[in-house]
Amino acid sequence: MSIVVRDVHEHELDSVLALNNAAGPAILPLDAARVRRFFDTAEYFRVALRDDTLAGFMIGVGSRAEHESSNFNWFRERHADFFYIDRIVVASRRRGGGVGRALYADAQSYAELRYPQMACEVFLEGGHDPALLFHGSFGFREIGQHVMPVVNVRAAMLMKPLCSYAWVRDTYGGELPDAPWVRTRAHLASPPRMTGTGR
């Protein structure tokens, strides 16, 4: 049973919304308008399929995005250049089966061509130890904590350096090759470019 990771399709947005809102307290709820906005603007919005069934999804944005999130803004106040994972959701019946790792590996493959580090957060209320362990085993380290306004939830703010970024930047100088696995989501009007200086 292989896991397939690919860009989300428009007809899957209702399923993504249902999966998000069934995830429990570790994930903030969404409404249809917000999912649609992610579809229209997020540079990374991918789903994981197992046996042709939606098993999870991940949404990410770069540090220059117009993104309404107090956690994203916390990172942006402290770091100039990063790729931010807004959310990752894995269907409850698929947890522990490699779907989360497949999504994070895919996101890292995307991000390390464009950004020097990845950022995300883990809520620190309830059973957070498995999530912290998962992220720690993937190379993320806590750089601070943030209490989210309105929902009053404390989050561990995590970052991971992407060691391949400097080589890609120095080698390609901001112009990545036109290869299928390198391309960004097709419908975005202005695809993200590598950050930092070129050669």
C-alpha positions as YAML, in Angstrom:
chain: A
units: angstrom
residues:
- id: 1
  name: MET
  ca: [0.00, 0.00, 0.00]
- id: 2
  name: SER
  ca: [1.97, 3.01, -1.27]
- id: 3
  name: ILE
  ca: [1.36, 6.62, -0.30]
- id: 4
  name: VAL
  ca: [0.89, 9.10, -3.14]
- id: 5
  name: VAL
  ca: [1.51, 12.80, -2.42]
- id: 6
  name: ARG
  ca: [0.29, 15.35, -4.97]
- id: 7
  name: ASP
  ca: [-1.27, 18.81, -5.29]
- id: 8
  name: VAL
  ca: [-4.83, 19.04, -4.02]
- id: 9
  name: HIS
  ca: [-7.61, 19.10, -6.62]
- id: 10
  name: GLU
  ca: [-10.46, 21.57, -6.35]
- id: 11
  name: HIS
  ca: [-13.10, 18.85, -6.04]
- id: 12
  name: GLU
  ca: [-11.29, 17.56, -2.91]
- id: 13
  name: LEU
  ca: [-11.75, 20.75, -0.85]
- id: 14
  name: ASP
  ca: [-14.90, 19.51, 0.91]
- id: 15
  name: SER
  ca: [-13.07, 16.32, 1.93]
- id: 16
  name: VAL
  ca: [-10.10, 18.36, 3.15]
- id: 17
  name: LEU
  ca: [-12.45, 20.52, 5.23]
- id: 18
  name: ALA
  ca: [-14.13, 17.48, 6.77]
- id: 19
  name: LEU
  ca: [-10.79, 15.85, 7.54]
- id: 20
  name: ASN
  ca: [-9.48, 19.04, 9.16]
- id: 21
  name: ASN
  ca: [-12.55, 19.52, 11.35]
- id: 22
  name: ALA
  ca: [-12.53, 15.89, 12.49]
- id: 23
  name: ALA
  ca: [-8.90, 16.08, 13.60]
- id: 24
  name: GLY
  ca: [-9.58, 17.08, 17.19]
- id: 25
  name: PRO
  ca: [-8.16, 19.84, 19.42]
- id: 26
  name: ALA
  ca: [-4.62, 19.69, 18.01]
- id: 27
  name: ILE
  ca: [-5.86, 21.39, 14.80]
- id: 28
  name: LEU
  ca: [-7.84, 24.63, 14.65]
- id: 29
  name: PRO
  ca: [-11.13, 24.31, 12.74]
- id: 30
  name: LEU
  ca: [-11.63, 25.75, 9.26]
- id: 31
  name: ASP
  ca: [-14.62, 26.86, 7.25]
- id: 32
  name: ALA
  ca: [-15.21, 26.44, 3.52]
- id: 33
  name: ALA
  ca: [-14.13, 30.02, 2.72]
- id: 34
  name: ARG
  ca: [-10.77, 29.58, 4.45]
- id: 35
  name: VAL
  ca: [-10.09, 26.27, 2.69]
- id: 36
  name: ARG
  ca: [-10.91, 27.97, -0.61]
- id: 37
  name: ARG
  ca: [-8.54, 30.82, 0.22]
- id: 38
  name: PHE
  ca: [-5.76, 28.33, 0.91]
- id: 39
  name: PHE
  ca: [-6.51, 26.67, -2.43]
- id: 40
  name: ASP
  ca: [-6.30, 29.99, -4.22]
- id: 41
  name: THR
  ca: [-3.20, 31.39, -2.49]
- id: 42
  name: ALA
  ca: [-1.07, 28.80, -0.63]
- id: 43
  name: GLU
  ca: [2.08, 27.94, -2.53]
- id: 44
  name: TYR
  ca: [2.03, 24.43, -1.04]
- id: 45
  name: PHE
  ca: [-1.26, 22.55, -0.63]
- id: 46
  name: ARG
  ca: [-0.86, 18.83, -1.09]
- id: 47
  name: VAL
  ca: [-2.78, 15.72, -0.20]
- id: 48
  name: ALA
  ca: [-1.62, 12.21, 0.66]
- id: 49
  name: LEU
  ca: [-3.59, 9.31, -0.78]
- id: 50
  name: ARG
  ca: [-3.49, 5.71, 0.36]
- id: 51
  name: ASP
  ca: [-5.46, 3.18, -1.67]
- id: 52
  name: ASP
  ca: [-6.83, 6.14, -3.67]
- id: 53
  name: THR
  ca: [-8.43, 7.54, -0.51]
- id: 54
  name: LEU
  ca: [-7.58, 10.86, 1.15]
- id: 55
  name: ALA
  ca: [-5.31, 10.03, 4.08]
- id: 56
  name: GLY
  ca: [-4.01, 13.49, 4.95]
- id: 57
  name: PHE
  ca: [-3.04, 16.93, 3.71]
- id: 58
  name: MET
  ca: [-0.53, 19.70, 4.37]
- id: 59
  name: ILE
  ca: [-0.64, 23.45, 3.69]
- id: 60
  name: GLY
  ca: [2.41, 25.71, 3.67]
- id: 61
  name: VAL
  ca: [3.36, 29.29, 2.81]
- id: 62
  name: GLY
  ca: [6.56, 31.27, 2.46]
- id: 63
  name: SER
  ca: [7.59, 34.03, 4.83]
- id: 64
  name: ARG
  ca: [6.59, 36.78, 2.38]
- id: 65
  name: ALA
  ca: [3.01, 35.53, 2.03]
- id: 66
  name: GLU
  ca: [0.00, 37.53, 3.14]
- id: 67
  name: HIS
  ca: [-1.10, 35.06, 5.77]
- id: 68
  name: GLU
  ca: [-3.43, 35.63, 8.72]
- id: 69
  name: SER
  ca: [-1.95, 33.61, 11.56]
- id: 70
  name: SER
  ca: [-0.55, 34.81, 14.85]
- id: 71
  name: ASN
  ca: [1.90, 31.90, 14.81]
- id: 72
  name: PHE
  ca: [3.10, 32.80, 11.30]
- id: 73
  name: ASN
  ca: [3.52, 36.43, 12.40]
- id: 74
  name: TRP
  ca: [5.46, 35.30, 15.48]
- id: 75
  name: PHE
  ca: [8.00, 33.62, 13.19]
- id: 76
  name: ARG
  ca: [8.07, 36.55, 10.76]
- id: 77
  name: GLU
  ca: [8.87, 39.01, 13.56]
- id: 78
  name: ARG
  ca: [11.98, 36.96, 14.36]
- id: 79
  name: HIS
  ca: [13.12, 35.44, 11.04]
- id: 80
  name: ALA
  ca: [13.32, 36.91, 7.55]
- id: 81
  name: ASP
  ca: [13.28, 33.77, 5.46]
- id: 82
  name: PHE
  ca: [11.38, 30.54, 6.13]
- id: 83
  name: PHE
  ca: [8.74, 28.14, 4.85]
- id: 84
  name: TYR
  ca: [5.83, 27.86, 7.28]
- id: 85
  name: ILE
  ca: [3.69, 24.74, 7.70]
- id: 86
  name: ASP
  ca: [0.27, 26.11, 8.55]
- id: 87
  name: ARG
  ca: [-1.23, 22.70, 9.14]
- id: 88
  name: ILE
  ca: [-0.81, 19.01, 8.62]
- id: 89
  name: VAL
  ca: [-3.72, 16.65, 9.16]
- id: 90
  name: VAL
  ca: [-3.67, 12.86, 8.96]
- id: 91
  name: ALA
  ca: [-6.88, 10.82, 9.09]
- id: 92
  name: SER
  ca: [-7.19, 9.08, 12.46]
- id: 93
  name: ARG
  ca: [-7.26, 5.60, 10.92]
- id: 94
  name: ARG
  ca: [-4.01, 6.38, 9.01]
- id: 95
  name: ARG
  ca: [-1.96, 7.77, 11.91]
- id: 96
  name: GLY
  ca: [1.26, 5.90, 12.56]
- id: 97
  name: GLY
  ca: [1.35, 4.53, 9.02]
- id: 98
  name: GLY
  ca: [3.86, 6.93, 7.49]
- id: 99
  name: VAL
  ca: [1.45, 9.49, 6.00]
- id: 100
  name: GLY
  ca: [2.78, 12.35, 8.15]
- id: 101
  name: ARG
  ca: [6.38, 11.46, 7.31]
- id: 102
  name: ALA
  ca: [5.55, 11.28, 3.61]
- id: 103
  name: LEU
  ca: [3.98, 14.75, 3.73]
- id: 104
  name: TYR
  ca: [6.88, 16.26, 5.67]
- id: 105
  name: ALA
  ca: [9.45, 14.67, 3.33]
- id: 106
  name: ASP
  ca: [7.60, 16.09, 0.34]
- id: 107
  name: ALA
  ca: [7.31, 19.54, 1.96]
- id: 108
  name: GLN
  ca: [11.02, 19.54, 2.78]
- id: 109
  name: SER
  ca: [11.87, 18.57, -0.80]
- id: 110
  name: TYR
  ca: [9.82, 21.56, -1.96]
- id: 111
  name: ALA
  ca: [11.04, 24.03, 0.67]
- id: 112
  name: GLU
  ca: [14.79, 23.32, 0.60]
- id: 113
  name: LEU
  ca: [14.94, 24.56, -3.00]
- id: 114
  name: ARG
  ca: [13.51, 27.93, -1.95]
- id: 115
  name: TYR
  ca: [14.00, 28.64, 1.77]
- id: 116
  name: PRO
  ca: [16.79, 28.24, 4.36]
- id: 117
  name: GLN
  ca: [14.51, 26.85, 7.08]
- id: 118
  name: MET
  ca: [11.09, 25.40, 7.87]
- id: 119
  name: ALA
  ca: [8.83, 26.54, 10.69]
- id: 120
  name: CYS
  ca: [5.79, 25.05, 12.39]
- id: 121
  name: GLU
  ca: [4.19, 24.83, 15.80]
- id: 122
  name: VAL
  ca: [2.79, 22.16, 18.10]
- id: 123
  name: PHE
  ca: [0.08, 22.95, 20.62]
- id: 124
  name: LEU
  ca: [1.19, 22.32, 24.20]
- id: 125
  name: GLU
  ca: [-2.14, 21.29, 25.68]
- id: 126
  name: GLY
  ca: [-3.42, 17.76, 25.89]
- id: 127
  name: GLY
  ca: [-1.36, 14.84, 24.61]
- id: 128
  name: HIS
  ca: [1.32, 16.78, 22.77]
- id: 129
  name: ASP
  ca: [4.28, 14.48, 23.45]
- id: 130
  name: PRO
  ca: [3.80, 12.30, 20.33]
- id: 131
  name: ALA
  ca: [3.65, 15.40, 18.11]
- id: 132
  name: LEU
  ca: [6.77, 16.91, 19.72]
- id: 133
  name: LEU
  ca: [8.59, 13.59, 19.38]
- id: 134
  name: PHE
  ca: [7.54, 13.28, 15.73]
- id: 135
  name: HIS
  ca: [8.79, 16.77, 14.89]
- id: 136
  name: GLY
  ca: [11.96, 16.33, 16.93]
- id: 137
  name: SER
  ca: [12.77, 13.12, 15.07]
- id: 138
  name: PHE
  ca: [12.35, 15.06, 11.83]
- id: 139
  name: GLY
  ca: [14.92, 17.67, 12.88]
- id: 140
  name: PHE
  ca: [12.71, 20.42, 14.32]
- id: 141
  name: ARG
  ca: [13.82, 22.19, 17.50]
- id: 142
  name: GLU
  ca: [11.86, 24.50, 19.79]
- id: 143
  name: ILE
  ca: [12.96, 28.14, 19.53]
- id: 144
  name: GLY
  ca: [10.29, 29.64, 21.78]
- id: 145
  name: GLN
  ca: [6.66, 29.51, 22.82]
- id: 146
  name: HIS
  ca: [3.66, 31.60, 21.86]
- id: 147
  name: VAL
  ca: [0.17, 31.94, 23.33]
- id: 148
  name: MET
  ca: [-2.30, 32.33, 20.50]
- id: 149
  name: PRO
  ca: [-4.78, 35.16, 21.07]
- id: 150
  name: VAL
  ca: [-8.52, 34.51, 20.87]
- id: 151
  name: VAL
  ca: [-8.13, 30.73, 21.36]
- id: 152
  name: ASN
  ca: [-5.63, 31.19, 24.25]
- id: 153
  name: VAL
  ca: [-3.60, 28.11, 23.31]
- id: 154
  name: ARG
  ca: [0.13, 27.85, 24.02]
- id: 155
  name: ALA
  ca: [2.26, 26.50, 21.18]
- id: 156
  name: ALA
  ca: [5.86, 25.34, 20.95]
- id: 157
  name: MET
  ca: [7.42, 27.21, 18.03]
- id: 158
  name: LEU
  ca: [9.67, 24.90, 16.04]
- id: 159
  name: MET
  ca: [12.25, 25.46, 13.30]
- id: 160
  name: LYS
  ca: [14.42, 23.23, 11.17]
- id: 161
  name: PRO
  ca: [17.39, 24.37, 9.05]
- id: 162
  name: LEU
  ca: [17.38, 23.17, 5.44]
- id: 163
  name: CYS
  ca: [21.02, 22.41, 4.71]
- id: 164
  name: SER
  ca: [20.60, 21.98, 0.93]
- id: 165
  name: TYR
  ca: [19.21, 25.48, 0.44]
- id: 166
  name: ALA
  ca: [22.58, 27.29, 0.29]
- id: 167
  name: TRP
  ca: [23.92, 24.91, -2.35]
- id: 168
  name: VAL
  ca: [20.78, 25.24, -4.47]
- id: 169
  name: ARG
  ca: [20.85, 29.05, -4.18]
- id: 170
  name: ASP
  ca: [24.55, 29.29, -5.01]
- id: 171
  name: THR
  ca: [24.29, 26.82, -7.89]
- id: 172
  name: TYR
  ca: [21.09, 28.05, -9.55]
- id: 173
  name: GLY
  ca: [21.08, 31.71, -8.53]
- id: 174
  name: GLY
  ca: [17.32, 31.97, -8.16]
- id: 175
  name: GLU
  ca: [16.39, 30.27, -11.46]
- id: 176
  name: LEU
  ca: [15.40, 26.68, -10.77]
- id: 177
  name: PRO
  ca: [15.28, 24.20, -13.65]
- id: 178
  name: ASP
  ca: [11.93, 23.58, -15.31]
- id: 179
  name: ALA
  ca: [11.40, 20.02, -14.13]
- id: 180
  name: PRO
  ca: [8.04, 18.54, -13.08]
- id: 181
  name: TRP
  ca: [9.12, 17.75, -9.51]
- id: 182
  name: VAL
  ca: [10.45, 21.31, -9.04]
- id: 183
  name: ARG
  ca: [7.40, 23.23, -10.26]
- id: 184
  name: THR
  ca: [5.03, 25.06, -7.94]
- id: 185
  name: ARG
  ca: [1.26, 24.74, -8.03]
- id: 186
  name: ALA
  ca: [0.15, 25.50, -11.57]
- id: 187
  name: HIS
  ca: [-2.69, 27.93, -10.85]
- id: 188
  name: LEU
  ca: [-0.71, 30.37, -8.70]
- id: 189
  name: ALA
  ca: [-0.30, 33.70, -10.49]
- id: 190
  name: SER
  ca: [3.18, 34.47, -9.14]
- id: 191
  name: PRO
  ca: [5.17, 31.36, -8.23]
- id: 192
  name: PRO
  ca: [7.58, 31.78, -5.31]
- id: 193
  name: ARG
  ca: [11.21, 32.37, -6.15]
- id: 194
  name: MET
  ca: [14.32, 31.42, -4.25]
- id: 195
  name: THR
  ca: [15.16, 33.85, -1.49]
- id: 196
  name: GLY
  ca: [18.55, 35.33, -0.73]
- id: 197
  name: THR
  ca: [21.27, 36.36, -3.11]
- id: 198
  name: GLY
  ca: [22.27, 34.54, -6.26]
- id: 199
  name: ARG
  ca: [25.71, 33.53, -7.42]
...
